PDB file of C-alpha atoms and ligand atoms in Angstrom:
ATOM      1  CA  MET W   1       0.000   0.000   0.000  1.00  0.00           C
ATOM      2  CA  LYS W   2       1.336   3.420  -0.940  1.00  0.00           C
ATOM      3  CA  GLN W   3      -0.789   5.195   1.668  1.00  0.00           C
ATOM      4  CA  SER W   4      -2.424   4.722   5.038  1.00  0.00           C
ATOM      5  CA  SER W   5      -5.513   6.815   4.344  1.00  0.00           C
ATOM      6  CA  ILE W   6      -7.731   7.709   1.425  1.00  0.00           C
ATOM      7  CA  GLU W   7     -10.783   9.881   0.879  1.00  0.00           C
ATOM      8  CA  ILE W   8     -14.209   8.601  -0.110  1.00  0.00           C
ATOM      9  CA  VAL W   9     -16.642  10.575  -2.235  1.00  0.00           C
ATOM     10  CA  GLU W  10     -20.210   9.504  -1.498  1.00  0.00           C
ATOM     11  CA  VAL W  11     -21.960   9.387  -4.876  1.00  0.00           C
ATOM     12  CA  GLY W  12     -25.218   7.767  -3.739  1.00  0.00           C
ATOM     13  CA  PRO W  13     -27.445  10.836  -4.135  1.00  0.00           C
ATOM     14  CA  ARG W  14     -26.381  11.191  -7.795  1.00  0.00           C
ATOM     15  CA  ASP W  15     -25.087   7.976  -9.343  1.00  0.00           C
ATOM     16  CA  GLY W  16     -27.015   5.840  -6.862  1.00  0.00           C
ATOM     17  CA  LEU W  17     -30.386   7.283  -7.785  1.00  0.00           C
ATOM     18  CA  GLN W  18     -30.092   8.254 -11.441  1.00  0.00           C
ATOM     19  CA  ASN W  19     -30.810   4.771 -12.766  1.00  0.00           C
ATOM     20  CA  GLU W  20     -33.605   3.831 -10.346  1.00  0.00           C
ATOM     21  CA  ALA W  21     -37.149   3.267 -11.511  1.00  0.00           C
ATOM     22  CA  LEU W  22     -38.440   4.586  -8.192  1.00  0.00           C
ATOM     23  CA  ALA W  23     -38.541   8.366  -8.000  1.00  0.00           C
ATOM     24  CA  VAL W  24     -36.989   9.273  -4.657  1.00  0.00           C
ATOM     25  CA  SER W  25     -38.413  12.435  -3.104  1.00  0.00           C
ATOM     26  CA  THR W  26     -36.332  15.543  -2.557  1.00  0.00           C
ATOM     27  CA  VAL W  27     -36.922  15.123   1.181  1.00  0.00           C
ATOM     28  CA  ASP W  28     -35.422  11.618   1.126  1.00  0.00           C
ATOM     29  CA  LYS W  29     -32.492  12.804  -1.009  1.00  0.00           C
ATOM     30  CA  LEU W  30     -31.831  15.512   1.527  1.00  0.00           C
ATOM     31  CA  ALA W  31     -31.979  12.931   4.325  1.00  0.00           C
ATOM     32  CA  LEU W  32     -29.523  10.775   2.366  1.00  0.00           C
ATOM     33  CA  VAL W  33     -27.047  13.657   2.172  1.00  0.00           C
ATOM     34  CA  GLU W  34     -27.520  14.407   5.882  1.00  0.00           C
ATOM     35  CA  ARG W  35     -26.908  10.780   6.800  1.00  0.00           C
ATOM     36  CA  ALA W  36     -23.794  10.702   4.625  1.00  0.00           C
ATOM     37  CA  ILE W  37     -22.483  13.734   6.518  1.00  0.00           C
ATOM     38  CA  ASP W  38     -23.330  11.947   9.780  1.00  0.00           C
ATOM     39  CA  TYR W  39     -21.289   8.893   8.832  1.00  0.00           C
ATOM     40  CA  GLY W  40     -18.329  11.077   7.982  1.00  0.00           C
ATOM     41  CA  ALA W  41     -18.551  11.840   4.260  1.00  0.00           C
ATOM     42  CA  ARG W  42     -16.978  15.230   3.548  1.00  0.00           C
ATOM     43  CA  ARG W  43     -17.218  15.194  -0.239  1.00  0.00           C
ATOM     44  CA  ILE W  44     -20.629  14.285  -1.586  1.00  0.00           C
ATOM     45  CA  GLU W  45     -21.825  14.174  -5.183  1.00  0.00           C
ATOM     46  CA  VAL W  46     -25.312  15.488  -4.555  1.00  0.00           C
ATOM     47  CA  THR W  47     -26.895  15.596  -8.007  1.00  0.00           C
ATOM     48  CA  SER W  48     -26.298  16.342 -11.657  1.00  0.00           C
ATOM     49  CA  PHE W  49     -27.401  19.321 -13.682  1.00  0.00           C
ATOM     50  CA  VAL W  50     -28.380  17.540 -16.864  1.00  0.00           C
ATOM     51  CA  ASN W  51     -31.434  17.460 -19.098  1.00  0.00           C
ATOM     52  CA  PRO W  52     -34.360  16.586 -16.773  1.00  0.00           C
ATOM     53  CA  LYS W  53     -36.109  14.858 -19.678  1.00  0.00           C
ATOM     54  CA  LYS W  54     -33.178  12.461 -20.030  1.00  0.00           C
ATOM     55  CA  VAL W  55     -32.579  11.895 -16.316  1.00  0.00           C
ATOM     56  CA  PRO W  56     -35.931  12.624 -14.632  1.00  0.00           C
ATOM     57  CA  GLN W  57     -34.734  11.131 -11.320  1.00  0.00           C
ATOM     58  CA  LEU W  58     -32.501  14.186 -10.829  1.00  0.00           C
ATOM     59  CA  ALA W  59     -34.888  16.821 -12.184  1.00  0.00           C
ATOM     60  CA  ASP W  60     -35.070  18.408  -8.705  1.00  0.00           C
ATOM     61  CA  ALA W  61     -31.372  19.408  -8.743  1.00  0.00           C
ATOM     62  CA  GLU W  62     -31.890  23.104  -7.947  1.00  0.00           C
ATOM     63  CA  GLN W  63     -34.627  22.404  -5.432  1.00  0.00           C
ATOM     64  CA  LEU W  64     -32.390  19.924  -3.613  1.00  0.00           C
ATOM     65  CA  VAL W  65     -29.175  21.898  -3.480  1.00  0.00           C
ATOM     66  CA  VAL W  66     -30.676  25.063  -2.034  1.00  0.00           C
ATOM     67  CA  GLN W  67     -31.835  22.974   0.944  1.00  0.00           C
ATOM     68  CA  LEU W  68     -28.463  21.320   1.633  1.00  0.00           C
ATOM     69  CA  PRO W  69     -27.073  21.826   5.126  1.00  0.00           C
ATOM     70  CA  VAL W  70     -24.774  24.856   5.206  1.00  0.00           C
ATOM     71  CA  ARG W  71     -21.416  23.509   6.376  1.00  0.00           C
ATOM     72  CA  GLY W  72     -17.943  24.789   5.847  1.00  0.00           C
ATOM     73  CA  ASP W  73     -16.432  21.313   6.135  1.00  0.00           C
ATOM     74  CA  VAL W  74     -18.428  19.540   3.416  1.00  0.00           C
ATOM     75  CA  THR W  75     -17.821  19.827  -0.323  1.00  0.00           C
ATOM     76  CA  TYR W  76     -20.926  19.438  -2.462  1.00  0.00           C
ATOM     77  CA  ILE W  77     -20.260  18.224  -5.980  1.00  0.00           C
ATOM     78  CA  GLY W  78     -22.619  18.761  -8.898  1.00  0.00           C
ATOM     79  CA  LEU W  79     -22.043  16.713 -12.025  1.00  0.00           C
ATOM     80  CA  VAL W  80     -22.327  18.650 -15.277  1.00  0.00           C
ATOM     81  CA  LEU W  81     -21.745  17.780 -18.913  1.00  0.00           C
ATOM     82  CA  ASN W  82     -21.649  21.165 -20.627  1.00  0.00           C
ATOM     83  CA  ARG W  83     -21.617  24.927 -20.171  1.00  0.00           C
ATOM     84  CA  ARG W  84     -25.364  25.091 -19.606  1.00  0.00           C
ATOM     85  CA  GLY W  85     -25.160  22.540 -16.782  1.00  0.00           C
ATOM     86  CA  ALA W  86     -22.211  24.381 -15.247  1.00  0.00           C
ATOM     87  CA  GLU W  87     -24.107  27.668 -15.318  1.00  0.00           C
ATOM     88  CA  ARG W  88     -27.154  26.059 -13.695  1.00  0.00           C
ATOM     89  CA  ALA W  89     -25.023  24.520 -10.939  1.00  0.00           C
ATOM     90  CA  LEU W  90     -23.075  27.724 -10.259  1.00  0.00           C
ATOM     91  CA  ALA W  91     -26.233  29.831 -10.255  1.00  0.00           C
ATOM     92  CA  THR W  92     -27.506  27.962  -7.189  1.00  0.00           C
ATOM     93  CA  GLY W  93     -24.558  29.286  -5.193  1.00  0.00           C
ATOM     94  CA  ARG W  94     -24.552  25.991  -3.265  1.00  0.00           C
ATOM     95  CA  ILE W  95     -22.283  23.800  -5.369  1.00  0.00           C
ATOM     96  CA  ASP W  96     -18.644  23.854  -4.251  1.00  0.00           C
ATOM     97  CA  GLU W  97     -17.236  21.737  -7.004  1.00  0.00           C
ATOM     98  CA  LEU W  98     -18.197  20.924 -10.574  1.00  0.00           C
ATOM     99  CA  GLY W  99     -17.649  17.371 -11.720  1.00  0.00           C
ATOM    100  CA  ALA W 100     -17.109  17.275 -15.472  1.00  0.00           C
ATOM    101  CA  VAL W 101     -17.214  14.049 -17.461  1.00  0.00           C
ATOM    102  CA  CYS W 102     -15.433  13.214 -20.689  1.00  0.00           C
ATOM    103  CA  VAL W 103     -15.638   9.856 -22.409  1.00  0.00           C
ATOM    104  CA  THR W 104     -13.138   7.711 -24.262  1.00  0.00           C
ATOM    105  CA  SER W 105     -15.341   6.674 -27.167  1.00  0.00           C
ATOM    106  CA  ASP W 106     -17.415   8.578 -29.700  1.00  0.00           C
ATOM    107  CA  THR W 107     -20.334   6.131 -29.644  1.00  0.00           C
ATOM    108  CA  PHE W 108     -20.828   6.294 -25.884  1.00  0.00           C
ATOM    109  CA  GLY W 109     -20.207  10.041 -25.902  1.00  0.00           C
ATOM    110  CA  ILE W 110     -22.956  10.674 -28.427  1.00  0.00           C
ATOM    111  CA  ARG W 111     -25.447   8.498 -26.535  1.00  0.00           C
ATOM    112  CA  ASN W 112     -24.547   9.704 -23.049  1.00  0.00           C
ATOM    113  CA  GLN W 113     -24.073  13.398 -23.645  1.00  0.00           C
ATOM    114  CA  GLY W 114     -24.359  14.207 -27.340  1.00  0.00           C
ATOM    115  CA  GLN W 115     -20.616  14.813 -27.691  1.00  0.00           C
ATOM    116  CA  SER W 116     -17.768  12.980 -29.408  1.00  0.00           C
ATOM    117  CA  SER W 117     -14.834  11.969 -27.215  1.00  0.00           C
ATOM    118  CA  ASP W 118     -12.804  15.058 -28.169  1.00  0.00           C
ATOM    119  CA  GLU W 119     -15.806  17.336 -27.775  1.00  0.00           C
ATOM    120  CA  SER W 120     -16.471  15.902 -24.324  1.00  0.00           C
ATOM    121  CA  LEU W 121     -12.884  16.608 -23.271  1.00  0.00           C
ATOM    122  CA  ALA W 122     -13.101  20.174 -24.591  1.00  0.00           C
ATOM    123  CA  ALA W 123     -16.368  20.655 -22.680  1.00  0.00           C
ATOM    124  CA  ALA W 124     -14.814  19.253 -19.483  1.00  0.00           C
ATOM    125  CA  ILE W 125     -11.885  21.670 -19.776  1.00  0.00           C
ATOM    126  CA  GLU W 126     -14.314  24.551 -20.315  1.00  0.00           C
ATOM    127  CA  ILE W 127     -16.295  23.493 -17.224  1.00  0.00           C
ATOM    128  CA  VAL W 128     -13.180  23.519 -15.037  1.00  0.00           C
ATOM    129  CA  GLY W 129     -12.492  27.053 -16.280  1.00  0.00           C
ATOM    130  CA  LEU W 130     -16.039  28.173 -15.465  1.00  0.00           C
ATOM    131  CA  ALA W 131     -15.788  26.683 -11.974  1.00  0.00           C
ATOM    132  CA  LYS W 132     -12.524  28.492 -11.308  1.00  0.00           C
ATOM    133  CA  GLU W 133     -13.867  31.804 -12.606  1.00  0.00           C
ATOM    134  CA  ALA W 134     -16.703  31.442 -10.111  1.00  0.00           C
ATOM    135  CA  GLY W 135     -14.255  30.759  -7.284  1.00  0.00           C
ATOM    136  CA  ARG W 136     -15.209  27.076  -7.106  1.00  0.00           C
ATOM    137  CA  SER W 137     -13.248  23.985  -7.974  1.00  0.00           C
ATOM    138  CA  GLY W 138     -13.632  21.620 -10.874  1.00  0.00           C
ATOM    139  CA  GLN W 139     -12.526  18.069 -11.553  1.00  0.00           C
ATOM    140  CA  ILE W 140     -12.572  15.853 -14.604  1.00  0.00           C
ATOM    141  CA  THR W 141     -13.695  12.240 -14.807  1.00  0.00           C
ATOM    142  CA  ILE W 142     -12.705  10.083 -17.762  1.00  0.00           C
ATOM    143  CA  ALA W 143     -15.707   7.792 -18.165  1.00  0.00           C
ATOM    144  CA  THR W 144     -15.578   4.388 -19.880  1.00  0.00           C
ATOM    145  CA  ALA W 145     -11.837   4.405 -19.157  1.00  0.00           C
ATOM    146  CA  PHE W 146     -11.775   0.618 -18.751  1.00  0.00           C
ATOM    147  CA  GLY W 147     -14.093  -0.311 -21.609  1.00  0.00           C
ATOM    148  CA  CYS W 148     -16.960   1.021 -23.703  1.00  0.00           C
ATOM    149  CA  PRO W 149     -20.374  -0.658 -23.896  1.00  0.00           C
ATOM    150  CA  PHE W 150     -20.448  -0.117 -27.662  1.00  0.00           C
ATOM    151  CA  GLU W 151     -16.829  -0.082 -28.835  1.00  0.00           C
ATOM    152  CA  GLY W 152     -15.354  -2.601 -26.381  1.00  0.00           C
ATOM    153  CA  LYS W 153     -11.718  -2.330 -25.351  1.00  0.00           C
ATOM    154  CA  VAL W 154     -10.273   1.124 -24.792  1.00  0.00           C
ATOM    155  CA  ALA W 155      -6.570   1.650 -25.471  1.00  0.00           C
ATOM    156  CA  ILE W 156      -4.712   2.656 -22.329  1.00  0.00           C
ATOM    157  CA  ASP W 157      -2.693   5.146 -24.404  1.00  0.00           C
ATOM    158  CA  ARG W 158      -5.924   6.961 -25.276  1.00  0.00           C
ATOM    159  CA  VAL W 159      -6.846   7.274 -21.585  1.00  0.00           C
ATOM    160  CA  VAL W 160      -3.359   8.478 -20.675  1.00  0.00           C
ATOM    161  CA  GLU W 161      -3.435  11.056 -23.490  1.00  0.00           C
ATOM    162  CA  MET W 162      -6.848  12.330 -22.365  1.00  0.00           C
ATOM    163  CA  ALA W 163      -5.653  12.491 -18.752  1.00  0.00           C
ATOM    164  CA  LYS W 164      -2.646  14.575 -19.812  1.00  0.00           C
ATOM    165  CA  ARG W 165      -4.787  17.013 -21.759  1.00  0.00           C
ATOM    166  CA  ALA W 166      -7.303  17.214 -18.911  1.00  0.00           C
ATOM    167  CA  ALA W 167      -4.518  17.784 -16.365  1.00  0.00           C
ATOM    168  CA  ALA W 168      -3.250  20.779 -18.340  1.00  0.00           C
ATOM    169  CA  ALA W 169      -6.467  22.588 -17.343  1.00  0.00           C
ATOM    170  CA  GLN W 170      -5.424  22.095 -13.700  1.00  0.00           C
ATOM    171  CA  PRO W 171      -8.557  20.530 -12.289  1.00  0.00           C
ATOM    172  CA  ARG W 172      -8.672  19.528  -8.635  1.00  0.00           C
ATOM    173  CA  GLU W 173      -8.128  15.909  -9.669  1.00  0.00           C
ATOM    174  CA  ILE W 174      -8.461  13.446 -12.523  1.00  0.00           C
ATOM    175  CA  ALA W 175     -10.791  10.498 -12.088  1.00  0.00           C
ATOM    176  CA  LEU W 176     -10.891   7.201 -13.944  1.00  0.00           C
ATOM    177  CA  ALA W 177     -14.348   5.687 -14.174  1.00  0.00           C
ATOM    178  CA  ASP W 178     -15.324   2.144 -15.033  1.00  0.00           C
ATOM    179  CA  THR W 179     -18.805   3.151 -16.125  1.00  0.00           C
ATOM    180  CA  ILE W 180     -19.885  -0.354 -17.107  1.00  0.00           C
ATOM    181  CA  GLY W 181     -17.903  -2.426 -14.605  1.00  0.00           C
ATOM    182  CA  VAL W 182     -15.653  -4.350 -16.981  1.00  0.00           C
ATOM    183  CA  GLY W 183     -12.262  -3.508 -15.458  1.00  0.00           C
ATOM    184  CA  VAL W 184     -10.101  -6.022 -13.618  1.00  0.00           C
ATOM    185  CA  PRO W 185      -7.382  -5.363 -11.012  1.00  0.00           C
ATOM    186  CA  SER W 186      -4.377  -5.902 -13.300  1.00  0.00           C
ATOM    187  CA  GLN W 187      -5.802  -3.343 -15.738  1.00  0.00           C
ATOM    188  CA  VAL W 188      -6.582  -0.953 -12.869  1.00  0.00           C
ATOM    189  CA  SER W 189      -3.026  -1.190 -11.503  1.00  0.00           C
ATOM    190  CA  GLU W 190      -1.523  -0.426 -14.876  1.00  0.00           C
ATOM    191  CA  MET W 191      -3.947   2.401 -15.679  1.00  0.00           C
ATOM    192  CA  VAL W 192      -3.711   4.134 -12.293  1.00  0.00           C
ATOM    193  CA  GLY W 193       0.077   3.842 -12.371  1.00  0.00           C
ATOM    194  CA  ARG W 194       0.381   5.281 -15.874  1.00  0.00           C
ATOM    195  CA  VAL W 195      -2.156   8.049 -15.342  1.00  0.00           C
ATOM    196  CA  ARG W 196      -0.545   9.108 -12.054  1.00  0.00           C
ATOM    197  CA  GLU W 197       2.755   9.416 -13.898  1.00  0.00           C
ATOM    198  CA  ALA W 198       1.128  11.384 -16.718  1.00  0.00           C
ATOM    199  CA  VAL W 199      -0.637  13.915 -14.489  1.00  0.00           C
ATOM    200  CA  ALA W 200       2.334  14.387 -12.156  1.00  0.00           C
ATOM    201  CA  GLY W 201       1.186  15.831  -8.884  1.00  0.00           C
ATOM    202  CA  LEU W 202      -2.570  15.817  -9.472  1.00  0.00           C
ATOM    203  CA  PRO W 203      -4.530  13.406  -7.286  1.00  0.00           C
ATOM    204  CA  VAL W 204      -6.234  10.490  -9.030  1.00  0.00           C
ATOM    205  CA  ARG W 205      -9.768   9.425  -8.061  1.00  0.00           C
ATOM    206  CA  VAL W 206     -11.390   6.156  -9.126  1.00  0.00           C
ATOM    207  CA  HIS W 207     -15.016   5.224  -9.782  1.00  0.00           C
ATOM    208  CA  PHE W 208     -15.984   1.567 -10.087  1.00  0.00           C
ATOM    209  CA  HIS W 209     -19.198  -0.263 -10.821  1.00  0.00           C
ATOM    210  CA  ASN W 210     -19.643  -3.776  -9.569  1.00  0.00           C
ATOM    211  CA  THR W 211     -21.365  -5.113 -12.671  1.00  0.00           C
ATOM    212  CA  ARG W 212     -19.137  -8.182 -12.922  1.00  0.00           C
ATOM    213  CA  GLY W 213     -18.108  -8.543  -9.291  1.00  0.00           C
ATOM    214  CA  SER W 214     -14.628  -7.025  -9.672  1.00  0.00           C
ATOM    215  CA  GLY W 215     -15.469  -3.644  -8.108  1.00  0.00           C
ATOM    216  CA  LEU W 216     -13.926  -4.151  -4.669  1.00  0.00           C
ATOM    217  CA  ALA W 217     -10.830  -5.851  -6.058  1.00  0.00           C
ATOM    218  CA  ASN W 218     -10.441  -2.885  -8.391  1.00  0.00           C
ATOM    219  CA  VAL W 219     -10.675  -0.448  -5.471  1.00  0.00           C
ATOM    220  CA  TRP W 220      -7.924  -2.350  -3.684  1.00  0.00           C
ATOM    221  CA  ALA W 221      -5.718  -2.368  -6.785  1.00  0.00           C
ATOM    222  CA  ALA W 222      -6.268   1.374  -7.336  1.00  0.00           C
ATOM    223  CA  VAL W 223      -5.493   2.312  -3.735  1.00  0.00           C
ATOM    224  CA  ALA W 224      -2.383   0.117  -3.793  1.00  0.00           C
ATOM    225  CA  GLU W 225      -1.214   2.091  -6.844  1.00  0.00           C
ATOM    226  CA  GLY W 226      -1.731   5.418  -5.102  1.00  0.00           C
ATOM    227  CA  ALA W 227      -5.278   6.507  -5.983  1.00  0.00           C
ATOM    228  CA  ALA W 228      -6.092   9.210  -3.440  1.00  0.00           C
ATOM    229  CA  THR W 229      -9.878   9.110  -3.593  1.00  0.00           C
ATOM    230  CA  VAL W 230     -12.515   6.455  -4.179  1.00  0.00           C
ATOM    231  CA  ASP W 231     -16.139   6.992  -5.192  1.00  0.00           C
ATOM    232  CA  ALA W 232     -18.675   4.792  -3.408  1.00  0.00           C
ATOM    233  CA  SER W 233     -22.431   4.644  -3.085  1.00  0.00           C
ATOM    234  CA  LEU W 234     -24.455   3.812   0.022  1.00  0.00           C
ATOM    235  CA  GLY W 235     -25.948   0.341  -0.338  1.00  0.00           C
ATOM    236  CA  GLY W 236     -24.276  -0.121  -3.725  1.00  0.00           C
ATOM    237  CA  LEU W 237     -26.960   1.492  -5.847  1.00  0.00           C
ATOM    238  CA  GLY W 238     -26.078   3.110  -9.125  1.00  0.00           C
ATOM    239  CA  GLY W 239     -25.671   2.832 -12.829  1.00  0.00           C
ATOM    240  CA  CYS W 240     -25.695   4.822 -16.003  1.00  0.00           C
ATOM    241  CA  PRO W 241     -29.018   5.134 -17.835  1.00  0.00           C
ATOM    242  CA  PHE W 242     -27.147   5.234 -21.150  1.00  0.00           C
ATOM    243  CA  ALA W 243     -25.021   2.105 -20.621  1.00  0.00           C
ATOM    244  CA  PRO W 244     -26.872  -1.157 -21.267  1.00  0.00           C
ATOM    245  CA  GLY W 245     -26.798  -3.560 -18.303  1.00  0.00           C
ATOM    246  CA  ALA W 246     -25.170  -1.045 -15.960  1.00  0.00           C
ATOM    247  CA  ALA W 247     -25.164  -2.122 -12.324  1.00  0.00           C
ATOM    248  CA  GLY W 248     -24.402  -0.475  -8.999  1.00  0.00           C
ATOM    249  CA  ASN W 249     -21.380   1.356  -7.719  1.00  0.00           C
ATOM    250  CA  VAL W 250     -19.056  -0.196  -5.210  1.00  0.00           C
ATOM    251  CA  PRO W 251     -20.997   0.052  -1.929  1.00  0.00           C
ATOM    252  CA  THR W 252     -19.717   2.557   0.623  1.00  0.00           C
ATOM    253  CA  GLU W 253     -20.013   0.075   3.507  1.00  0.00           C
ATOM    254  CA  ASP W 254     -18.166  -2.698   1.623  1.00  0.00           C
ATOM    255  CA  VAL W 255     -15.344  -0.363   0.565  1.00  0.00           C
ATOM    256  CA  VAL W 256     -14.970   1.039   4.089  1.00  0.00           C
ATOM    257  CA  TYR W 257     -14.977  -2.440   5.643  1.00  0.00           C
ATOM    258  CA  MET W 258     -12.325  -3.720   3.233  1.00  0.00           C
ATOM    259  CA  LEU W 259     -10.027  -0.713   3.440  1.00  0.00           C
ATOM    260  CA  GLU W 260     -10.244  -0.139   7.191  1.00  0.00           C
ATOM    261  CA  ARG W 261      -9.526  -3.805   7.936  1.00  0.00           C
ATOM    262  CA  GLY W 262      -6.672  -3.550   5.462  1.00  0.00           C
ATOM    263  CA  GLY W 263      -5.080  -0.689   7.375  1.00  0.00           C
ATOM    264  CA  VAL W 264      -6.255   2.160   5.148  1.00  0.00           C
ATOM    265  CA  SER W 265      -8.342   4.713   6.999  1.00  0.00           C
ATOM    266  CA  THR W 266     -11.303   6.341   5.264  1.00  0.00           C
ATOM    267  CA  GLY W 267     -12.602   8.747   7.908  1.00  0.00           C
ATOM    268  CA  LEU W 268     -16.023   7.086   7.703  1.00  0.00           C
ATOM    269  CA  ASP W 269     -17.889   5.401  10.551  1.00  0.00           C
ATOM    270  CA  LEU W 270     -18.918   1.884   9.512  1.00  0.00           C
ATOM    271  CA  PRO W 271     -21.700   1.258  12.085  1.00  0.00           C
ATOM    272  CA  ALA W 272     -23.244   4.611  11.105  1.00  0.00           C
ATOM    273  CA  ILE W 273     -23.090   3.656   7.406  1.00  0.00           C
ATOM    274  CA  VAL W 274     -24.791   0.334   8.145  1.00  0.00           C
ATOM    275  CA  GLU W 275     -27.523   2.144  10.044  1.00  0.00           C
ATOM    276  CA  ALA W 276     -27.979   4.579   7.140  1.00  0.00           C
ATOM    277  CA  ALA W 277     -28.124   1.651   4.714  1.00  0.00           C
ATOM    278  CA  SER W 278     -30.923   0.090   6.757  1.00  0.00           C
ATOM    279  CA  TRP W 279     -32.900   3.346   6.540  1.00  0.00           C
ATOM    280  CA  PHE W 280     -32.133   3.640   2.821  1.00  0.00           C
ATOM    281  CA  THR W 281     -33.325   0.060   2.197  1.00  0.00           C
ATOM    282  CA  GLY W 282     -36.680   1.151   3.616  1.00  0.00           C
ATOM    283  CA  VAL W 283     -36.757   4.186   1.308  1.00  0.00           C
ATOM    284  CA  MET W 284     -36.003   2.074  -1.771  1.00  0.00           C
ATOM    285  CA  GLY W 285     -38.354  -0.714  -0.691  1.00  0.00           C
ATOM    286  CA  ARG W 286     -36.016  -3.553  -1.610  1.00  0.00           C
ATOM    287  CA  PRO W 287     -32.732  -5.105  -0.486  1.00  0.00           C
ATOM    288  CA  LEU W 288     -29.700  -3.165  -1.712  1.00  0.00           C
ATOM    289  CA  PRO W 289     -26.670  -4.824  -3.327  1.00  0.00           C
ATOM    290  CA  ALA W 290     -24.151  -4.108  -0.527  1.00  0.00           C
ATOM    291  CA  MET W 291     -22.948  -7.152   1.419  1.00  0.00           C
ATOM    292  CA  VAL W 292     -21.574  -5.671   4.629  1.00  0.00           C
ATOM    293  CA  SER W 293     -24.820  -4.045   5.738  1.00  0.00           C
ATOM    294  CA  ARG W 294     -26.612  -7.394   5.394  1.00  0.00           C
ATOM    295  CA  ALA W 295     -23.933  -9.423   7.185  1.00  0.00           C
ATOM    296  CA  PRO W 296     -23.696  -9.797  10.966  1.00  0.00           C
ATOM    297  CA  ALA W 297     -21.448  -7.173  12.552  1.00  0.00           C
ATOM    298  CA  PHE W 298     -17.874  -8.411  13.012  1.00  0.00           C
ATOM    299  CA  PRO W 299     -16.923  -7.703  16.631  1.00  0.00           C
TER     300      PRO W 299
HETATM  301 ZN1  LIG G   1     -21.037   5.676 -12.201  1.00  0.00          ZN
END
């Protein structure tokens, strides 16, 4: 392990809910954010400012963010895909950080956000600039970094090149996202290692989906290679509406259990996460994918 602590970004309110058939109320979303703060999350992806017709689950973005608890110690992230989204997020005055997303393939880019790969990178760079002008921070995620649902394998050189170009805009960090959960630990080790080298000095965040069961192993591989931050979602909900067969994110409780027992501190309180997951199961009305919150507590 290259480090004894990492940071977790709770993405449940955004990625966790965007693919759900059940429309979660703004009140419950707010409660989800409050519970995440209670269990120690200090960076939370609260929503996305995208076309409400395409992602109706997050159509209440403005309504939600103006009600977020006012706290100097919590960073609220709003995901945006273009200038219009960035302007909406910044206009609320309540988003601390813009999360921009570029994609490695043209086919996925067109379906997910109506942009080719290069256009998505240009938009992400523009978004970071807008965030900085507004006195906020911006970060760039490279989605489908480990594979594309339409084009298949993604060349690692392409990801490294995109990371370099993204890093030149000096975002807060560069993230590598396995949007469709096809990555495996050997690939993650190589990619995180090469991208860290390419973006010299900028922190690397990782975002894994557990579609094929390799999510937790990928987190471990990424942290071992020096990833500073890991995205996770309470209960393991999540998925991209524009990626066929997408499944949940790595669950916050499972990631925290694995890392803390492995000597990597996360700053999160596991019993409090498990309690939040039990509440959240009631909200969603069905068992959630996470394992740790359904297993007996380990004394
Ligand atoms: Zn995701």
